[in-house]
GROMACS .gro file of N, CA and C in nm:
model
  504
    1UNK      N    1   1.346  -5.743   0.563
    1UNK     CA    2   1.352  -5.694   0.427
    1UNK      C    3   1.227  -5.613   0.393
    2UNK      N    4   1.121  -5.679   0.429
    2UNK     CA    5   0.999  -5.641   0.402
    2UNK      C    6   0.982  -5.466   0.452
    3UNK      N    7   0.989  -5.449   0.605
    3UNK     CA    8   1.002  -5.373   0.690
    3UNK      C    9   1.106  -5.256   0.642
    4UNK      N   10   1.221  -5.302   0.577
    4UNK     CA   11   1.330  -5.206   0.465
    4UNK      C   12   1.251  -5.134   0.434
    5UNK      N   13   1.224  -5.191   0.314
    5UNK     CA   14   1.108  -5.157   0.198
    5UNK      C   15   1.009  -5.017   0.216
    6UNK      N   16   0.979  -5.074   0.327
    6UNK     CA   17   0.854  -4.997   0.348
    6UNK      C   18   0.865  -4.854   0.416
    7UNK      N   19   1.000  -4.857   0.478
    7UNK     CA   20   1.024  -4.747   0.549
    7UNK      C   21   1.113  -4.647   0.433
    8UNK      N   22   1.197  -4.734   0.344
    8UNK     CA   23   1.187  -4.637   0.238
    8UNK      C   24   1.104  -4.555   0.147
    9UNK      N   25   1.040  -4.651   0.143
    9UNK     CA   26   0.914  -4.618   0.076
    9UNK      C   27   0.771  -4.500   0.109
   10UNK      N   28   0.791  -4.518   0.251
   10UNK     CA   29   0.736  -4.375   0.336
   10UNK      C   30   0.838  -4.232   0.320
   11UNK      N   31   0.977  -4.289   0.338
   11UNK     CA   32   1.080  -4.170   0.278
   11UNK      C   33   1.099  -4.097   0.216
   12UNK      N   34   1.032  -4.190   0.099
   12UNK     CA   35   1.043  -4.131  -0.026
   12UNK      C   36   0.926  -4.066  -0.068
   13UNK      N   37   0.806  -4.102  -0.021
   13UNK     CA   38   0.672  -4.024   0.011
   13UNK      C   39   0.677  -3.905   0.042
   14UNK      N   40   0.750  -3.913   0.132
   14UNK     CA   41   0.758  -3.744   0.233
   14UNK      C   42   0.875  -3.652   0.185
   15UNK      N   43   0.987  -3.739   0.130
   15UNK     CA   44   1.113  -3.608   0.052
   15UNK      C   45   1.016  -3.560  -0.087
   16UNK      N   46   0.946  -3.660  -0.174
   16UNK     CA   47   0.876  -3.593  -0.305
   16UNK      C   48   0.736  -3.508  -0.208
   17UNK      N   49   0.643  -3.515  -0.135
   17UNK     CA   50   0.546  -3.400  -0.112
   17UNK      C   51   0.613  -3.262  -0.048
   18UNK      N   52   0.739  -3.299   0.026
   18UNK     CA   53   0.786  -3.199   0.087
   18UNK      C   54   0.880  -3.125   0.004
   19UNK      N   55   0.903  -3.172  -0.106
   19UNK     CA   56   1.003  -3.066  -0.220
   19UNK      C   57   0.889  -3.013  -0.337
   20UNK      N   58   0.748  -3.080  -0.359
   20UNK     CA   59   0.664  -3.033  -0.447
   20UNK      C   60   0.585  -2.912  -0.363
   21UNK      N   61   0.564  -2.928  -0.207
   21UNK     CA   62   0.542  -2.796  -0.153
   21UNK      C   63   0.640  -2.692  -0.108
   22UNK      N   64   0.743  -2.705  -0.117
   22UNK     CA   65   0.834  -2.578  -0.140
   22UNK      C   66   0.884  -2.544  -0.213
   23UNK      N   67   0.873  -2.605  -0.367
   23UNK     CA   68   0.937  -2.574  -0.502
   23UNK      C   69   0.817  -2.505  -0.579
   24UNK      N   70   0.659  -2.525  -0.448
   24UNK     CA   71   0.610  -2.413  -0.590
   24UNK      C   72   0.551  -2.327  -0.490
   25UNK      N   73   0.624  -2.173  -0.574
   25UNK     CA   74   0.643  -2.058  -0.484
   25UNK      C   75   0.533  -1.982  -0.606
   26UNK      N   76   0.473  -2.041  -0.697
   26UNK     CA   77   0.398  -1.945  -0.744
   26UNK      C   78   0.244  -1.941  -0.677
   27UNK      N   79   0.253  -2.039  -0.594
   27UNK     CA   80   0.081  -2.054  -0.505
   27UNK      C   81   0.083  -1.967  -0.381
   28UNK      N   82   0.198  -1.944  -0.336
   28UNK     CA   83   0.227  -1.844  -0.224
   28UNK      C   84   0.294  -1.650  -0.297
   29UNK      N   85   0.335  -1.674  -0.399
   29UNK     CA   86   0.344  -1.537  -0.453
   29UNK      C   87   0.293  -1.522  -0.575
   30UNK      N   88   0.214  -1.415  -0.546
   30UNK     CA   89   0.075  -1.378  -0.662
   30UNK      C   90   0.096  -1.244  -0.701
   31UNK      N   91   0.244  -1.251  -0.749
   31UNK     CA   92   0.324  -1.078  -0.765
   31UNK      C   93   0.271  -1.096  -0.899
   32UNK      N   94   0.288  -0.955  -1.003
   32UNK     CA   95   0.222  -0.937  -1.082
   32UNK      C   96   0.351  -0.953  -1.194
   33UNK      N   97   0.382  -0.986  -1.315
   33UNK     CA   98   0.485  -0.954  -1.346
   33UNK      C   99   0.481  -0.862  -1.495
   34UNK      N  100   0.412  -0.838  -1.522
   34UNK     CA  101   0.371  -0.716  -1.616
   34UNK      C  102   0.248  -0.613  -1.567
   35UNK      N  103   0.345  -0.485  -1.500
   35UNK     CA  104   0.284  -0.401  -1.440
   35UNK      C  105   0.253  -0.269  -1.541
   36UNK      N  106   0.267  -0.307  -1.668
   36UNK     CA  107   0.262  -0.176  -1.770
   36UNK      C  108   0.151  -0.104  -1.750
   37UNK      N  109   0.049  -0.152  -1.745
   37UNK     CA  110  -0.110  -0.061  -1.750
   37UNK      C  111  -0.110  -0.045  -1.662
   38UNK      N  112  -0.049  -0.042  -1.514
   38UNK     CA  113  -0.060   0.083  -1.392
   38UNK      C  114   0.007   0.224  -1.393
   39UNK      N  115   0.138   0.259  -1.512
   39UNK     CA  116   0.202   0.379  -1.507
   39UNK      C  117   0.123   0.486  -1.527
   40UNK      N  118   0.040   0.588  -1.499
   40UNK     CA  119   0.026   0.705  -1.570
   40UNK      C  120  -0.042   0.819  -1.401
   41UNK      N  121  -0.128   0.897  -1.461
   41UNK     CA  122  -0.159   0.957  -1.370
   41UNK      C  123  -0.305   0.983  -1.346
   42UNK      N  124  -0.368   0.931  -1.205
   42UNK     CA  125  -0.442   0.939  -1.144
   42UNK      C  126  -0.505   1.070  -1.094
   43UNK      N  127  -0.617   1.090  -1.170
   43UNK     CA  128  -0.634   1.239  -1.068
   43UNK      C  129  -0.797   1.213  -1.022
   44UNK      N  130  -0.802   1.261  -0.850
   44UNK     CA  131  -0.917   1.239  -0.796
   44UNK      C  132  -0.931   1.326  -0.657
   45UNK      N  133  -0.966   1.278  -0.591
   45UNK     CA  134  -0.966   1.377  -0.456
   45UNK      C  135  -0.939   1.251  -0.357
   46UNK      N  136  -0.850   1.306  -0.207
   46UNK     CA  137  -0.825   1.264  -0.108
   46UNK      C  138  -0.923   1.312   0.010
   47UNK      N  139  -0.979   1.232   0.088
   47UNK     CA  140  -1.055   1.262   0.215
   47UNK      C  141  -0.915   1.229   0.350
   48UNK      N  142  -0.914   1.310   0.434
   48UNK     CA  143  -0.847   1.301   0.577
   48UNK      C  144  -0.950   1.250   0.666
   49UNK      N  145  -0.902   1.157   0.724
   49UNK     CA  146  -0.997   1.091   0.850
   49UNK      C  147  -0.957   1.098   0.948
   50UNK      N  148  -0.971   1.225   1.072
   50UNK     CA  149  -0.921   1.185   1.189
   50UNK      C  150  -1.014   1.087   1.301
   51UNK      N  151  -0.977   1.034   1.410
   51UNK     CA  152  -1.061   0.993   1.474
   51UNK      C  153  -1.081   1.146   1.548
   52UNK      N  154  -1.198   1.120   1.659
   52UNK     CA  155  -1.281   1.262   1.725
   52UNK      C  156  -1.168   1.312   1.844
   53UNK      N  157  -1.093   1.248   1.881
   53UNK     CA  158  -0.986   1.295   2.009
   53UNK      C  159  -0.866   1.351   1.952
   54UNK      N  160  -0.859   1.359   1.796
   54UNK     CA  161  -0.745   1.423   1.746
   54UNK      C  162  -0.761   1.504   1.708
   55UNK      N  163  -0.944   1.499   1.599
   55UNK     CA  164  -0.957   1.647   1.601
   55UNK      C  165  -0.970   1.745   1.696
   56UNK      N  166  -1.001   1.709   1.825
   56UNK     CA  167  -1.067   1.803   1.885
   56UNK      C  168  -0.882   1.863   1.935
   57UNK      N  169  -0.817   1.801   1.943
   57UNK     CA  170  -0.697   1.827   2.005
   57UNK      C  171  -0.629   1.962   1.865
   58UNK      N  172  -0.710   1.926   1.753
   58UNK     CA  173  -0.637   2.047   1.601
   58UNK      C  174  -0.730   2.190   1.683
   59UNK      N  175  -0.664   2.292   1.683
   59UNK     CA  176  -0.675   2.427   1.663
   59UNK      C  177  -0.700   2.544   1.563
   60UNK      N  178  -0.797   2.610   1.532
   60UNK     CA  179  -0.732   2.713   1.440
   60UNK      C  180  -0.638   2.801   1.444
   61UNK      N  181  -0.588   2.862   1.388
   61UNK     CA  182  -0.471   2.968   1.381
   61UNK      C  183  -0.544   3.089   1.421
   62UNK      N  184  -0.443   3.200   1.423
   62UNK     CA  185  -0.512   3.302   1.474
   62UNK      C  186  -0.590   3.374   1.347
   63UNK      N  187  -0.550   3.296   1.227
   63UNK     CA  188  -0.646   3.369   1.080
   63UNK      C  189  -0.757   3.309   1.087
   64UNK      N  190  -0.765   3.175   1.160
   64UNK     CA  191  -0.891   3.078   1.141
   64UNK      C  192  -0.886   2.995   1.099
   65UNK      N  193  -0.733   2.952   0.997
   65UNK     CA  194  -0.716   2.841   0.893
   65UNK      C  195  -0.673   2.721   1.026
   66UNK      N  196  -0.748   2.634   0.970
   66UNK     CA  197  -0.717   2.492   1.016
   66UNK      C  198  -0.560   2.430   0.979
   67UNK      N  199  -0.536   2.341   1.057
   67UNK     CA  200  -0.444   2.235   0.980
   67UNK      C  201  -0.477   2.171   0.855
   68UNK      N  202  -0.557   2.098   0.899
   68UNK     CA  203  -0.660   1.973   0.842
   68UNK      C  204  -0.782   2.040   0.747
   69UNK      N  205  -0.749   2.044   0.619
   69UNK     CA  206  -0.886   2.085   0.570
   69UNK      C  207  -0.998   1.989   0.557
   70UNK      N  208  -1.113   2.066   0.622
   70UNK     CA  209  -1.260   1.971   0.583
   70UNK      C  210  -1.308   1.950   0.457
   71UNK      N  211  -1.343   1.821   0.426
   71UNK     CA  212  -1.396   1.780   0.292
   71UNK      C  213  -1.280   1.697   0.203
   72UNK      N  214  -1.270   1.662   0.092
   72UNK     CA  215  -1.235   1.596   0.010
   72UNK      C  216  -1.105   1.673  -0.097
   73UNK      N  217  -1.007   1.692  -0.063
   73UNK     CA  218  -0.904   1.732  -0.112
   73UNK      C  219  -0.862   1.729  -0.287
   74UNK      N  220  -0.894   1.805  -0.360
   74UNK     CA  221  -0.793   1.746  -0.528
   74UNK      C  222  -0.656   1.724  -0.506
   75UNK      N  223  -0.649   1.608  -0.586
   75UNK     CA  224  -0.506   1.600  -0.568
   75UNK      C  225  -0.465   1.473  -0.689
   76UNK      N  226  -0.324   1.461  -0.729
   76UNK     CA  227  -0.277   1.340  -0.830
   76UNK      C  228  -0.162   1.275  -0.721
   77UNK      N  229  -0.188   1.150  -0.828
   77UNK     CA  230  -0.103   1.053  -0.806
   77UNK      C  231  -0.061   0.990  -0.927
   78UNK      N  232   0.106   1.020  -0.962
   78UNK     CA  233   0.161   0.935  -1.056
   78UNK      C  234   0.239   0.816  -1.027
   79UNK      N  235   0.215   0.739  -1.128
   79UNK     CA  236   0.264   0.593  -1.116
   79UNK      C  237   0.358   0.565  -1.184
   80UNK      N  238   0.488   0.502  -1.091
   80UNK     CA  239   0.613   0.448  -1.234
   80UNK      C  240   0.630   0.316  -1.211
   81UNK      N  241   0.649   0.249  -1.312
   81UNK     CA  242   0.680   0.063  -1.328
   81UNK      C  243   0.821   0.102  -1.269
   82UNK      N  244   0.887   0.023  -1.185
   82UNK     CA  245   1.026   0.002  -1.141
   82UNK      C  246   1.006  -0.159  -1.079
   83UNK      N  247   1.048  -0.229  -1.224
   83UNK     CA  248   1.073  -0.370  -1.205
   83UNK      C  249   0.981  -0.448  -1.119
   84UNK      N  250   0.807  -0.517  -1.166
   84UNK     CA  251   0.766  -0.562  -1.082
   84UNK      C  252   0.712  -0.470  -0.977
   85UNK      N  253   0.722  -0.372  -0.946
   85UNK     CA  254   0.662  -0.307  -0.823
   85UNK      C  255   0.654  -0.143  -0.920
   86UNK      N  256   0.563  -0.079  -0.823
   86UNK     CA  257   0.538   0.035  -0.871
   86UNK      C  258   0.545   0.196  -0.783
   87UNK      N  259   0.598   0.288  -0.843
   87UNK     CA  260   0.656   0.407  -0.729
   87UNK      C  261   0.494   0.520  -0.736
   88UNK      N  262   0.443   0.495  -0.636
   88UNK     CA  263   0.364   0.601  -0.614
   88UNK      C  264   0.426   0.750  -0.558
   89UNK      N  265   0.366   0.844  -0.613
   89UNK     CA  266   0.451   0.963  -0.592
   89UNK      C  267   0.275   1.073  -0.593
   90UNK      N  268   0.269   1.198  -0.527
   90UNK     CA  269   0.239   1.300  -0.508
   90UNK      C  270   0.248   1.357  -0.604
   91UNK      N  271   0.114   1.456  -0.688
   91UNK     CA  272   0.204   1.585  -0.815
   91UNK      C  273   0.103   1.663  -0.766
   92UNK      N  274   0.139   1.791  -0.777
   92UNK     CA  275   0.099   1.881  -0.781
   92UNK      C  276   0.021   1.907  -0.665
   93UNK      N  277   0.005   1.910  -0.564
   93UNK     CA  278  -0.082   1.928  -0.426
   93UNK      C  279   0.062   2.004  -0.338
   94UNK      N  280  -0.005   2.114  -0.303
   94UNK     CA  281   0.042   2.224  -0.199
   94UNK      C  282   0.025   2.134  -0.057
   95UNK      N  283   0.138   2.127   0.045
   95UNK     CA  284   0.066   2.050   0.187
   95UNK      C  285   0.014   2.191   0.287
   96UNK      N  286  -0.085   2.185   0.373
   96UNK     CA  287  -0.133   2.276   0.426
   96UNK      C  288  -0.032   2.349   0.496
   97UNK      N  289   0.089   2.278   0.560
   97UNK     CA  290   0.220   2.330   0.642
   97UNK      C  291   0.335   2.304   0.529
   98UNK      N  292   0.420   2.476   0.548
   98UNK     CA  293   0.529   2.454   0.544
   98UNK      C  294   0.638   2.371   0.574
   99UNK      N  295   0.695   2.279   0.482
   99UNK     CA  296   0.814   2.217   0.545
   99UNK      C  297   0.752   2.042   0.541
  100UNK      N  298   0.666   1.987   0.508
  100UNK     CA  299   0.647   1.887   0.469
  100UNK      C  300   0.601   1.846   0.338
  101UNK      N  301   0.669   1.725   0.328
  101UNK     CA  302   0.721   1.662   0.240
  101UNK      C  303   0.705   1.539   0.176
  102UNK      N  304   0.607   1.480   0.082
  102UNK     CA  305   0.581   1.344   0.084
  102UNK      C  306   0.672   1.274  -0.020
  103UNK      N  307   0.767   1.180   0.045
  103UNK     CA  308   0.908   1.109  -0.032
  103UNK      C  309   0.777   0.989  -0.136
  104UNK      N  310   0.824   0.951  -0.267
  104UNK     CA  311   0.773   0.866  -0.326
  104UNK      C  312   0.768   0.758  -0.222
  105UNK      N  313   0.627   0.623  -0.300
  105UNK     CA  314   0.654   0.475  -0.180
  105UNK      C  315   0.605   0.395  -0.323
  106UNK      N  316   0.697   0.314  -0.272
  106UNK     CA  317   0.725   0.170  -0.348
  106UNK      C  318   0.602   0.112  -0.295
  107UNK      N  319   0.550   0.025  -0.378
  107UNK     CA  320   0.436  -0.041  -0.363
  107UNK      C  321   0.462  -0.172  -0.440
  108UNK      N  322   0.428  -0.316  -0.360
  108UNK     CA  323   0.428  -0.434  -0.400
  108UNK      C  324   0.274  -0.416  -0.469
  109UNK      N  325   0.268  -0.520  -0.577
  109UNK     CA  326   0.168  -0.516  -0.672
  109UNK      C  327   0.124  -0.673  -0.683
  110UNK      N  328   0.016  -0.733  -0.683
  110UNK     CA  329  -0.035  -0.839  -0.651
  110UNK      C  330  -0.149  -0.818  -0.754
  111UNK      N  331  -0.223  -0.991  -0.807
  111UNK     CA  332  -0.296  -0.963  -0.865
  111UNK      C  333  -0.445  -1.070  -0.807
  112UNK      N  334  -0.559  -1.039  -0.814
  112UNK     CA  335  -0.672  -1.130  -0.763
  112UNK      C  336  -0.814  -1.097  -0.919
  113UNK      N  337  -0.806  -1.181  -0.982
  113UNK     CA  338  -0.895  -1.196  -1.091
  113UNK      C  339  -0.867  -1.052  -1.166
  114UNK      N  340  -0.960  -0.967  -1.183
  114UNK     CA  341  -0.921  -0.871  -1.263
  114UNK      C  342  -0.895  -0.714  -1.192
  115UNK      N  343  -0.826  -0.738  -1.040
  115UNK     CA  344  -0.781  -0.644  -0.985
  115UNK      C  345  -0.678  -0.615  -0.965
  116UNK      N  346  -0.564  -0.516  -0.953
  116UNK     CA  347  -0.459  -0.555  -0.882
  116UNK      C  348  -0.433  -0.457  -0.786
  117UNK      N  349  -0.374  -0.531  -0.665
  117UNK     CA  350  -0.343  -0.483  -0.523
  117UNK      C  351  -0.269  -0.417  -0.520
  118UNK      N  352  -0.230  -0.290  -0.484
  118UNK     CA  353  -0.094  -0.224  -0.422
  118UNK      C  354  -0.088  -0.231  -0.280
  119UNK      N  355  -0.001  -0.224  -0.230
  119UNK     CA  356   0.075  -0.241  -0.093
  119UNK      C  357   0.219  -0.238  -0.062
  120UNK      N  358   0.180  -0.101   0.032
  120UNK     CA  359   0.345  -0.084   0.038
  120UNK      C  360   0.351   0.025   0.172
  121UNK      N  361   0.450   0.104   0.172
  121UNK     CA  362   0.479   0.247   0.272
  121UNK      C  363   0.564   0.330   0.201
  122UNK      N  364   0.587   0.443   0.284
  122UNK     CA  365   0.656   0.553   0.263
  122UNK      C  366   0.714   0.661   0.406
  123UNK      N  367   0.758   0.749   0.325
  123UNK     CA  368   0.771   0.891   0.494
  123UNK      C  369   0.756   1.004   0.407
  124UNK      N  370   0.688   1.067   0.528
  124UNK     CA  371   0.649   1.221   0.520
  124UNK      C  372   0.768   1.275   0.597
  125UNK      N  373   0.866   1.362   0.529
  125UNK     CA  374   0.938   1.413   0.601
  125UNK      C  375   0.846   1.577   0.648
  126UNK      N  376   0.907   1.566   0.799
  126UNK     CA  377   0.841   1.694   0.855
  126UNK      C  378   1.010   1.789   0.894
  127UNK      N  379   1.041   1.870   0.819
  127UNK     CA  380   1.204   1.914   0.862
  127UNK      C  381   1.283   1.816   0.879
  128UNK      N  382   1.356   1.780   0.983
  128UNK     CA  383   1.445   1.692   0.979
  128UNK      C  384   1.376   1.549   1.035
  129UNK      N  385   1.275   1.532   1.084
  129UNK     CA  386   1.225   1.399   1.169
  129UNK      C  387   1.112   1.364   1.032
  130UNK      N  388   1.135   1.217   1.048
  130UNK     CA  389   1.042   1.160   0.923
  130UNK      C  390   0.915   1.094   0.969
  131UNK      N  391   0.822   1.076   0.962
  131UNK     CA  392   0.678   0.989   1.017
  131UNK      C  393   0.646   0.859   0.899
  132UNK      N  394   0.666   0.755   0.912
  132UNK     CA  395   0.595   0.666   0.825
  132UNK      C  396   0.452   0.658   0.850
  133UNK      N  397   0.410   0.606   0.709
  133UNK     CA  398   0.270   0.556   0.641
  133UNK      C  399   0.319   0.417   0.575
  134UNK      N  400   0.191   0.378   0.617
  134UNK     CA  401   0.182   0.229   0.463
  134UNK      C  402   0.054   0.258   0.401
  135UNK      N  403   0.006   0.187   0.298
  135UNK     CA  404  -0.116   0.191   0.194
  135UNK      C  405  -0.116   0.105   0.161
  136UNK      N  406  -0.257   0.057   0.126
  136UNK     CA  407  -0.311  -0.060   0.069
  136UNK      C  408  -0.401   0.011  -0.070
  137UNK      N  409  -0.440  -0.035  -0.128
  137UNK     CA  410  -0.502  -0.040  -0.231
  137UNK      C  411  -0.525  -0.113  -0.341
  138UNK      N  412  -0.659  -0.082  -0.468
  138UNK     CA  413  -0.677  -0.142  -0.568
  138UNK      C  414  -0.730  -0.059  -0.686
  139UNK      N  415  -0.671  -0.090  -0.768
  139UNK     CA  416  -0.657  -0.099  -0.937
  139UNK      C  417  -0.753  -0.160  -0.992
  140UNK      N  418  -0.903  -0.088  -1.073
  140UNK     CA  419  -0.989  -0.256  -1.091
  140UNK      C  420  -0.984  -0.114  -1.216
  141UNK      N  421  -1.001  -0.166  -1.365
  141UNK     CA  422  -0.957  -0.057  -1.518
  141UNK      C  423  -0.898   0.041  -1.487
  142UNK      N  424  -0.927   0.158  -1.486
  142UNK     CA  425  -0.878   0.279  -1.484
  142UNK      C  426  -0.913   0.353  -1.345
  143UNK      N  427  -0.987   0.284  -1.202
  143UNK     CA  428  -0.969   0.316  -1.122
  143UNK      C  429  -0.868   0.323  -0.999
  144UNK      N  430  -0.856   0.417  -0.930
  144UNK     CA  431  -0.727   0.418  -0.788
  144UNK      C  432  -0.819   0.431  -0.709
  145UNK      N  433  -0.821   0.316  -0.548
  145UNK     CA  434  -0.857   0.360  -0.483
  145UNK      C  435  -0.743   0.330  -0.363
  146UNK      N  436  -0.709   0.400  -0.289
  146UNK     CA  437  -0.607   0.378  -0.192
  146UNK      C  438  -0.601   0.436  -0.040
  147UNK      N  439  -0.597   0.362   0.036
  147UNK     CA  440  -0.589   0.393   0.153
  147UNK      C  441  -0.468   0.382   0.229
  148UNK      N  442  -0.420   0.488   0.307
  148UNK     CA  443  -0.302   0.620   0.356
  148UNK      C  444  -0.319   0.535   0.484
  149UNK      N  445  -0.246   0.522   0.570
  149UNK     CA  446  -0.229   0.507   0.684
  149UNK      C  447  -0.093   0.573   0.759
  150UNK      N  448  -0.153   0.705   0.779
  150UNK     CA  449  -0.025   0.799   0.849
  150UNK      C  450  -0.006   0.750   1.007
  151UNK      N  451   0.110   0.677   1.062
  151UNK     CA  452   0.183   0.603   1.208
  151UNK      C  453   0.237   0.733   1.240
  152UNK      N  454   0.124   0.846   1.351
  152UNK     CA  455   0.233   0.979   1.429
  152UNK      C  456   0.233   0.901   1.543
  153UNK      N  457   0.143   0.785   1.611
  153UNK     CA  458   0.184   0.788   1.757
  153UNK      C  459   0.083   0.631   1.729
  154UNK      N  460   0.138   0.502   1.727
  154UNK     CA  461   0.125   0.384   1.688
  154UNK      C  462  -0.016   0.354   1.795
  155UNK      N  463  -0.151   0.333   1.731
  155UNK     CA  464  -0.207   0.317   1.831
  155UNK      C  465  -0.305   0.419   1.841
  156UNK      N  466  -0.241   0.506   1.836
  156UNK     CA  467  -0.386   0.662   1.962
  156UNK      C  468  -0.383   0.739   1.805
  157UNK      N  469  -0.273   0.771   1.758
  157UNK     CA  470  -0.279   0.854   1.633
  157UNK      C  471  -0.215   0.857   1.523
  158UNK      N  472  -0.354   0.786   1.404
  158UNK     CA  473  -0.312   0.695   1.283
  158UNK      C  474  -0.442   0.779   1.223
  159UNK      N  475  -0.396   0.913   1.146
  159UNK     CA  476  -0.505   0.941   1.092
  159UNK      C  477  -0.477   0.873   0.928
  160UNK      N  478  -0.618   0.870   0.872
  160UNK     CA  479  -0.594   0.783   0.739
  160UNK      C  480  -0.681   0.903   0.631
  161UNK      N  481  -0.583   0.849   0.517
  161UNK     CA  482  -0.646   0.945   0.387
  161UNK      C  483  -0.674   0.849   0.292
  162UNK      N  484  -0.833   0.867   0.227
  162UNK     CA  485  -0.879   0.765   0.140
  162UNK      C  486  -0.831   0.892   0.011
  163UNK      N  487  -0.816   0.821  -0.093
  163UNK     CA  488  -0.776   0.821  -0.233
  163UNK      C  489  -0.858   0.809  -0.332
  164UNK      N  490  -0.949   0.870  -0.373
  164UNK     CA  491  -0.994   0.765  -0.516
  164UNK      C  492  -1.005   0.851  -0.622
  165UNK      N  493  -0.952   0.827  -0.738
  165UNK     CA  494  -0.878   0.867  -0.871
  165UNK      C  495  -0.944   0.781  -1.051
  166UNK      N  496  -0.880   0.810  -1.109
  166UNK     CA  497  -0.948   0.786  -1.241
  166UNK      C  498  -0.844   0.814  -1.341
  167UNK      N  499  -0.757   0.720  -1.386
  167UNK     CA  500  -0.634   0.721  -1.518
  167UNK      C  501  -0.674   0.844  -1.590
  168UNK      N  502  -0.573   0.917  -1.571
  168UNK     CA  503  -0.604   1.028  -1.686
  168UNK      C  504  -0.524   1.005  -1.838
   0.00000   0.00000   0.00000
């Protein structure tokens, strides 16, 4: 009887800790759920980072113009609330080549004291073949800072574009 008891009693130990750690999903998701003060538009400049074996592999044209311009790029970034997550999108920036294309990217939104995280991907369509990116970034008042991670060849060539912007 005794021995009953007790093994229920461990049972019942382990069904209540093991339903109080999977019934709370708010310690494992730290999604944001009022994303209003991220919508508007960011304007700042983008830097391109290649590593040294990719640049050296870029060419000039026969005018002299590069692919890749040196230095720190102007450029915007607008933001739309779409339920919980937020659509980063491209405005107004010319791409150095004809024929590419940067599709909006959904970005998961997370929050850590008075910052909040974006993280997400997208594709650059180049004509008909598409290249993914993901980005990470943070939101701390009215700053963007975000980092590009363009995937052309997983590994050898992942050039990255830093971001940093200011709510206009």
């Amino acid at each position: 009887m005794k021995r009953n008891i007790f093994f229920i009693g461990i049972l019942l130990v382990v069904i209540s800790t093991t339903s109080l750690l999977i019934s709370c999903n708010s310690c494992s998701d730290r999604r944001v759920h009022d994303v209003s003060s991220l919508p508007g538009l960011y304007e700042g400049e983008a830097t391109i980072i290649l590593p040294d074996h990719v640049k050296a592999m870029l060419k000039p044209d026969a005018n002299g113009n590069t692919l890749i311009p040196e230095g720190p790029i102007p450029c915007k970034i607008s933001t739309a609330d779409t339920s919980k997550n937020v659509t980063l999108n491209l405005v107004d920036f010319t791409m150095p080549v004809k024929g590419i294309t940067v599709n909006p990217a959904l970005s998961k939104v997370t929050e850590t004291d008075s910052t909040l995280n974006l993280e997400g991907g997208g594709k650059v369509s180049v004509g008909q073949q598409t290249i993914s990116y993901t980005h990470k970034g943070k939101v701390t008042e009215d700053q963007l800072n975000l980092d590009i991670t363009v995937t052309v060849i997983p590994m050898i060539v992942e050039p990255k574009i830093v971001f940093k912007g200011k709510k206009k």
